[in-house]
Amino acid sequence: MKGKGCGWAVVGWGGVVLIMMILVVQCLTSIGSVSAAAQVPAMFIFGDSLIDVGNNNYLGSLAKSNYYPYGCDFRAGPTGRFSNGRTVVDMLGNLLGLPYVPPFADPNTTGTRILGGVNYASAAAGILDETGQHFGQRYSLNQQVLNFERNLDQLRPMMSGANMTQYLAKSIAVLEFGSNDYINNYLLPSLYSSSYLYTPPAFANLLLNRYTQQILALHSLGLRKFMLAGIGPLGCIPNQRASAQPGRCVDYVNQILGSFNEGLRSLANQLNTNHPGAIFVYANTYAAFGDMLNNPALYGFSVIDRGCCGIGRNRGQITCLPYLVPCANRNQYIFWDAYHPTEAANAVLAWRAFNGPPSDCYPINVQQMALI
């Protein structure tokens, strides 16, 4: 990567490469939307608000972020990204040499604009269709796969069958799901019955079974390179901390995520065994995010327990409202609002997924996957 004032400071800790936070942010923010020659033809992105880049702008949803101060550090301003700046997938695309991947719901996402990939992620979306329904419209995992199929119908006339097969096989699919199935389903017993019907391990098993069906559907449609992101420590987000003992995360919430994350890593192993022509990578979001929370100073962070923009205890009881004044020192905050990371935290997560060791990205990282 090259850019004005761009450099990496690297030290080792516990066998894991540590990127000094300020230099990561400087590097990822100093360069344009394309950093180098594209290493893959396209990136297809499936997920929720952590990586939504504007799909919910076009839906009848309460889960939107197309207003200031969201995007206050993004060159295009508020776009529907749930952060002050770029998302993890914006930065991953940057590292892969791709332009910003456009949202599926944008009417302009058509024709040659979809050749570099499409982002289907939708705020409040989950693996289960009912997850997040109290927010209104959203593209669930099932619907996002259907939306991908619609784009395939548009892509086929643009290239020969052989070229299409190669194009899909070389492209990267990023899937990031599960957070909403917990915080906007299982952990809301007043609105959803799942916690009465399933123990935490049984619920994780339900999610993984449904997830597997759609991952295999995407494989059957031609995709061969998959990054499957685990769930981060949800018990430590400001929204959850607001109900915990001062200075503590909600331990129960973090504990019940173990069954899902361990199962997803095992699923990646199983899929790699059963589909030798494909590669399925598990991104250990929980560990990467947990390291920032446990060692914030190593990354230049000084505030780990509250949002930069929000209202109430930990600035997490009510998330960032229109024209609320955010904190000034945003690069020192891990959390932007009640639920989502700052651009600074996203930079660390993107770099560790792209270039991290097997403890971050298993069995290989995104950079290595791009070379296959």
XYZ file of C-alpha atoms in Angstrom:
372
model
C 0.000 0.000 0.000
C 1.194 3.487 -0.797
C -0.130 6.851 0.169
C 0.943 10.195 1.510
C 2.327 9.771 5.013
C 1.502 6.072 4.897
C 3.584 3.597 6.879
C 3.236 0.585 9.124
C 4.795 0.323 12.573
C 4.834 -3.312 13.593
C 5.783 -5.082 16.793
C 5.136 -8.614 17.938
C 2.895 -9.670 20.800
C 2.118 -13.278 21.597
C 2.924 -14.306 18.023
C 0.408 -11.802 16.635
C 1.376 -8.798 14.530
C 0.413 -5.499 16.190
C -0.208 -2.523 13.929
C 0.095 0.791 15.720
C -3.316 2.374 15.516
C -2.467 5.871 14.415
C -0.418 4.684 11.444
C -3.156 2.266 10.387
C -5.708 5.049 10.326
C -3.340 7.481 8.604
C -2.570 4.941 5.921
C -6.125 3.782 5.309
C -7.503 7.318 5.297
C -4.780 9.033 3.284
C -5.289 6.983 0.146
C -8.264 7.100 -2.161
C -10.963 4.517 -2.687
C -8.567 2.348 -4.713
C -5.152 1.605 -3.222
C -3.490 -0.625 -5.837
C -4.189 -2.913 -8.761
C -7.180 -5.080 -7.882
C -6.142 -8.412 -6.370
C -9.589 -9.932 -6.971
C -12.235 -9.103 -9.588
C -15.011 -8.346 -7.092
C -16.220 -8.524 -3.529
C -19.775 -9.562 -2.657
C -20.804 -8.509 0.840
C -23.574 -9.991 2.990
C -24.319 -8.829 6.520
C -25.855 -6.295 8.881
C -25.321 -2.696 10.027
C -21.636 -3.275 10.794
C -21.025 -3.366 7.040
C -24.187 -1.785 5.550
C -23.140 1.037 3.201
C -26.584 2.445 2.470
C -29.083 -0.295 1.654
C -31.431 0.698 4.463
C -31.657 4.221 3.023
C -34.018 2.716 0.468
C -36.081 0.610 2.886
C -38.929 1.429 5.265
C -36.731 0.948 8.305
C -36.075 2.633 11.626
C -32.481 1.386 11.376
C -30.886 4.150 9.304
C -27.786 6.301 9.530
C -28.057 8.609 6.534
C -27.785 11.735 8.673
C -25.108 13.772 10.428
C -23.029 13.075 12.510
C -22.800 9.631 10.873
C -20.205 9.957 8.137
C -18.665 13.080 9.680
C -15.203 11.728 8.780
C -16.239 10.148 5.461
C -15.474 12.085 2.305
C -19.038 11.623 0.989
C -20.631 12.536 4.329
C -23.605 10.557 5.698
C -24.230 7.658 3.314
C -25.928 5.075 5.494
C -22.706 3.732 6.997
C -23.080 3.157 10.735
C -19.843 4.849 11.723
C -18.063 8.180 11.642
C -16.122 6.972 8.621
C -15.504 3.802 6.708
C -16.604 0.291 7.525
C -14.467 -2.835 7.733
C -15.476 -3.879 4.216
C -14.653 -0.441 2.790
C -11.141 -0.880 4.139
C -10.858 -4.534 3.130
C -11.828 -3.521 -0.394
C -9.246 -0.765 -0.235
C -6.553 -3.267 0.755
C -7.638 -5.525 -2.114
C -7.424 -2.652 -4.595
C -11.172 -2.408 -5.193
C -13.281 0.759 -5.387
C -16.063 1.203 -2.857
C -18.574 -1.593 -3.376
C -22.034 -0.027 -3.967
C -25.217 -0.925 -2.075
C -27.626 -3.263 -3.844
C -30.686 -1.077 -3.188
C -29.239 2.012 -4.857
C -31.011 2.367 -8.242
C -27.637 3.274 -9.761
C -26.162 -0.111 -8.805
C -26.644 -1.653 -12.209
C -24.773 -2.418 -15.441
C -20.997 -2.161 -15.281
C -21.184 -0.672 -11.758
C -21.768 -4.155 -10.357
C -18.645 -5.683 -11.934
C -16.533 -4.823 -8.869
C -19.091 -6.413 -6.567
C -22.213 -5.461 -4.642
C -22.927 -4.881 -0.962
C -26.179 -6.530 0.204
C -25.737 -5.866 3.953
C -28.738 -4.430 5.754
C -29.003 -2.912 9.220
C -31.062 -5.036 11.677
C -30.700 -8.107 9.420
C -30.071 -11.533 10.844
C -29.642 -15.145 9.885
C -33.269 -15.703 10.910
C -35.932 -13.953 8.837
C -37.751 -12.641 11.903
C -34.682 -11.073 13.515
C -34.914 -7.282 13.701
C -38.505 -7.161 12.481
C -39.365 -4.501 15.081
C -37.214 -2.075 13.047
C -39.291 -2.562 9.910
C -37.934 -3.535 6.513
C -34.508 -5.121 6.172
C -32.820 -7.624 3.909
C -32.428 -10.843 5.909
C -29.717 -13.359 4.985
C -32.219 -15.265 2.836
C -33.229 -12.110 0.971
C -29.630 -11.039 0.483
C -28.885 -14.336 -1.266
C -31.910 -13.775 -3.525
C -30.651 -10.260 -4.266
C -27.280 -11.733 -5.266
C -29.074 -14.059 -7.680
C -30.754 -11.039 -9.273
C -27.344 -9.481 -9.860
C -26.059 -12.707 -11.409
C -28.839 -12.441 -13.988
C -27.482 -8.982 -14.866
C -23.860 -10.155 -14.970
C -24.316 -13.163 -17.247
C -24.886 -11.154 -20.455
C -21.681 -9.204 -19.753
C -19.301 -12.178 -20.079
C -19.029 -15.683 -21.455
C -19.936 -18.691 -19.362
C -16.299 -19.649 -18.811
C -15.362 -16.102 -17.854
C -18.319 -15.899 -15.491
C -17.227 -19.093 -13.738
C -13.685 -17.752 -13.337
C -14.944 -14.318 -12.245
C -17.083 -15.776 -9.441
C -14.418 -18.279 -8.385
C -11.815 -15.515 -7.975
C -14.139 -13.023 -6.251
C -14.402 -12.859 -2.456
C -17.639 -13.229 -0.528
C -17.723 -11.582 2.904
C -20.433 -12.776 5.305
C -20.941 -11.111 8.690
C -24.082 -12.243 10.515
C -25.313 -13.217 13.943
C -25.077 -10.073 16.083
C -28.695 -9.092 15.482
C -29.913 -12.634 16.061
C -28.752 -12.086 19.629
C -29.238 -8.397 20.479
C -32.342 -7.964 18.308
C -33.920 -11.354 18.884
C -32.641 -13.776 21.544
C -31.863 -11.048 24.097
C -35.226 -9.303 23.631
C -37.638 -11.730 25.318
C -40.399 -9.103 25.412
C -40.497 -9.104 21.592
C -39.171 -12.524 20.547
C -39.841 -16.017 21.881
C -36.495 -17.581 20.913
C -34.983 -17.442 24.421
C -37.985 -19.364 25.766
C -37.748 -22.005 23.048
C -33.973 -22.568 22.881
C -31.076 -22.831 25.299
C -28.052 -20.755 24.173
C -26.290 -23.792 22.610
C -29.507 -24.881 20.868
C -30.069 -21.366 19.517
C -26.498 -21.215 18.205
C -27.085 -24.569 16.514
C -30.261 -23.252 14.905
C -28.400 -20.221 13.579
C -25.510 -22.290 12.240
C -27.831 -24.744 10.468
C -29.681 -21.906 8.718
C -26.407 -20.136 7.957
C -24.917 -23.274 6.421
C -27.854 -23.610 4.018
C -27.282 -20.160 2.560
C -23.483 -20.435 2.486
C -23.924 -23.606 0.434
C -26.467 -21.818 -1.762
C -23.871 -19.139 -2.538
C -21.335 -21.878 -3.272
C -23.783 -23.551 -5.658
C -24.165 -20.201 -7.456
C -20.431 -20.148 -8.186
C -18.673 -18.343 -5.333
C -15.549 -20.117 -4.061
C -13.801 -17.742 -1.638
C -15.604 -17.014 1.614
C -14.722 -14.961 4.674
C -17.060 -15.865 7.537
C -16.801 -13.307 10.337
C -17.516 -14.361 13.902
C -19.490 -12.239 16.351
C -17.604 -9.718 18.479
C -17.979 -9.318 22.269
C -21.517 -7.919 22.232
C -21.600 -7.787 26.018
C -19.049 -4.958 25.837
C -20.852 -2.628 23.425
C -22.113 0.593 25.080
C -25.749 -0.478 24.695
C -25.123 -3.578 26.804
C -22.697 -1.931 29.240
C -25.426 0.605 30.053
C -27.241 -2.155 31.949
C -24.157 -3.679 33.589
C -22.150 -2.921 36.712
C -19.981 0.192 36.187
C -16.784 -0.688 34.368
C -17.970 -4.159 33.403
C -19.225 -5.904 30.299
C -22.307 -8.127 30.415
C -20.577 -11.468 30.955
C -23.642 -13.597 30.195
C -24.015 -12.063 26.737
C -20.375 -12.715 25.882
C -20.553 -16.267 27.227
C -23.519 -17.344 25.115
C -21.730 -16.236 21.936
C -19.104 -18.929 22.431
C -21.294 -21.696 21.016
C -21.889 -19.718 17.826
C -18.297 -18.617 17.259
C -16.819 -22.038 18.025
C -19.428 -23.631 15.795
C -18.679 -21.219 12.948
C -14.968 -22.023 13.121
C -15.781 -25.730 13.044
C -18.135 -25.118 10.139
C -15.325 -23.468 8.170
C -13.205 -26.581 8.760
C -16.016 -28.864 7.663
C -16.766 -26.826 4.536
C -13.084 -26.810 3.556
C -13.003 -30.593 3.897
C -16.202 -31.138 1.919
C -15.497 -28.583 -0.832
C -11.825 -28.873 -1.830
C -12.250 -26.460 -4.757
C -13.252 -23.648 -2.415
C -11.796 -21.877 0.632
C -13.764 -20.871 3.720
C -11.990 -18.557 6.158
C -13.131 -17.880 9.724
C -12.401 -14.340 10.939
C -12.006 -14.311 14.725
C -13.739 -10.987 15.363
C -14.239 -11.781 19.044
C -10.517 -12.148 19.718
C -9.463 -9.178 17.570
C -12.020 -6.873 19.164
C -11.313 -8.283 22.602
C -7.636 -7.470 22.191
C -8.479 -3.823 21.498
C -10.648 -3.750 24.629
C -8.015 -5.433 26.805
C -5.017 -3.517 25.426
C -6.444 -0.216 24.187
C -3.283 1.847 24.635
C -1.399 -0.404 22.203
C -3.752 0.822 19.494
C -3.961 4.447 20.573
C -7.376 4.093 22.214
C -8.213 5.677 25.554
C -12.019 5.256 25.691
C -13.394 1.720 25.538
C -16.639 1.766 27.504
C -18.849 4.391 25.876
C -19.889 5.627 22.481
C -18.509 8.739 20.827
C -22.083 9.687 19.915
C -25.080 8.712 22.009
C -27.234 9.553 25.013
C -27.508 8.151 28.529
C -25.269 5.878 30.521
C -22.139 4.897 28.550
C -23.695 6.983 25.753
C -25.362 3.723 24.899
C -28.956 3.910 26.093
C -30.029 5.926 23.049
C -27.864 5.686 19.967
C -26.570 8.601 17.883
C -29.448 10.927 16.928
C -29.533 13.456 14.069
C -27.193 16.400 14.649
C -26.089 15.204 18.080
C -22.589 16.557 18.688
C -20.072 13.668 18.713
C -16.816 13.493 20.627
C -13.901 15.413 19.125
C -11.185 12.776 19.680
C -12.800 10.025 17.629
C -9.596 8.081 16.946
C -9.292 7.477 20.693
C -12.713 5.791 20.904
C -13.353 2.165 20.052
C -17.118 2.675 19.767
C -18.776 5.263 17.573
C -22.325 4.847 18.873
C -24.267 2.441 21.086
C -23.544 -0.532 18.805
C -20.879 0.137 16.182
C -17.100 0.704 16.046
C -15.361 3.890 15.005
C -13.445 4.064 11.758
C -10.269 3.723 13.855
C -11.426 0.404 15.306
C -12.631 -0.754 11.888
C -9.121 -0.112 10.541
C -7.620 -2.551 13.043
C -10.254 -5.207 12.313
C -9.753 -4.853 8.545
C -5.978 -5.118 8.787
C -6.087 -8.168 11.045
C -8.526 -9.939 8.712
C -6.382 -9.024 5.717
C -2.936 -9.763 7.084
C -3.343 -11.492 10.451
C -2.065 -14.875 11.639
C -4.303 -17.973 11.961
C -5.451 -16.824 15.408
C -7.074 -13.841 13.620
C -8.106 -15.464 10.353
C -8.226 -19.263 10.010
C -6.869 -21.204 8.172
C -5.491 -18.337 6.041
C -6.025 -14.579 5.917
C -7.802 -12.549 3.258
C -4.576 -11.506 1.538
C -3.547 -15.134 1.168
C -7.040 -16.088 -0.001
C -6.893 -13.416 -2.699
C -3.759 -15.025 -4.139
C -5.398 -18.420 -4.656
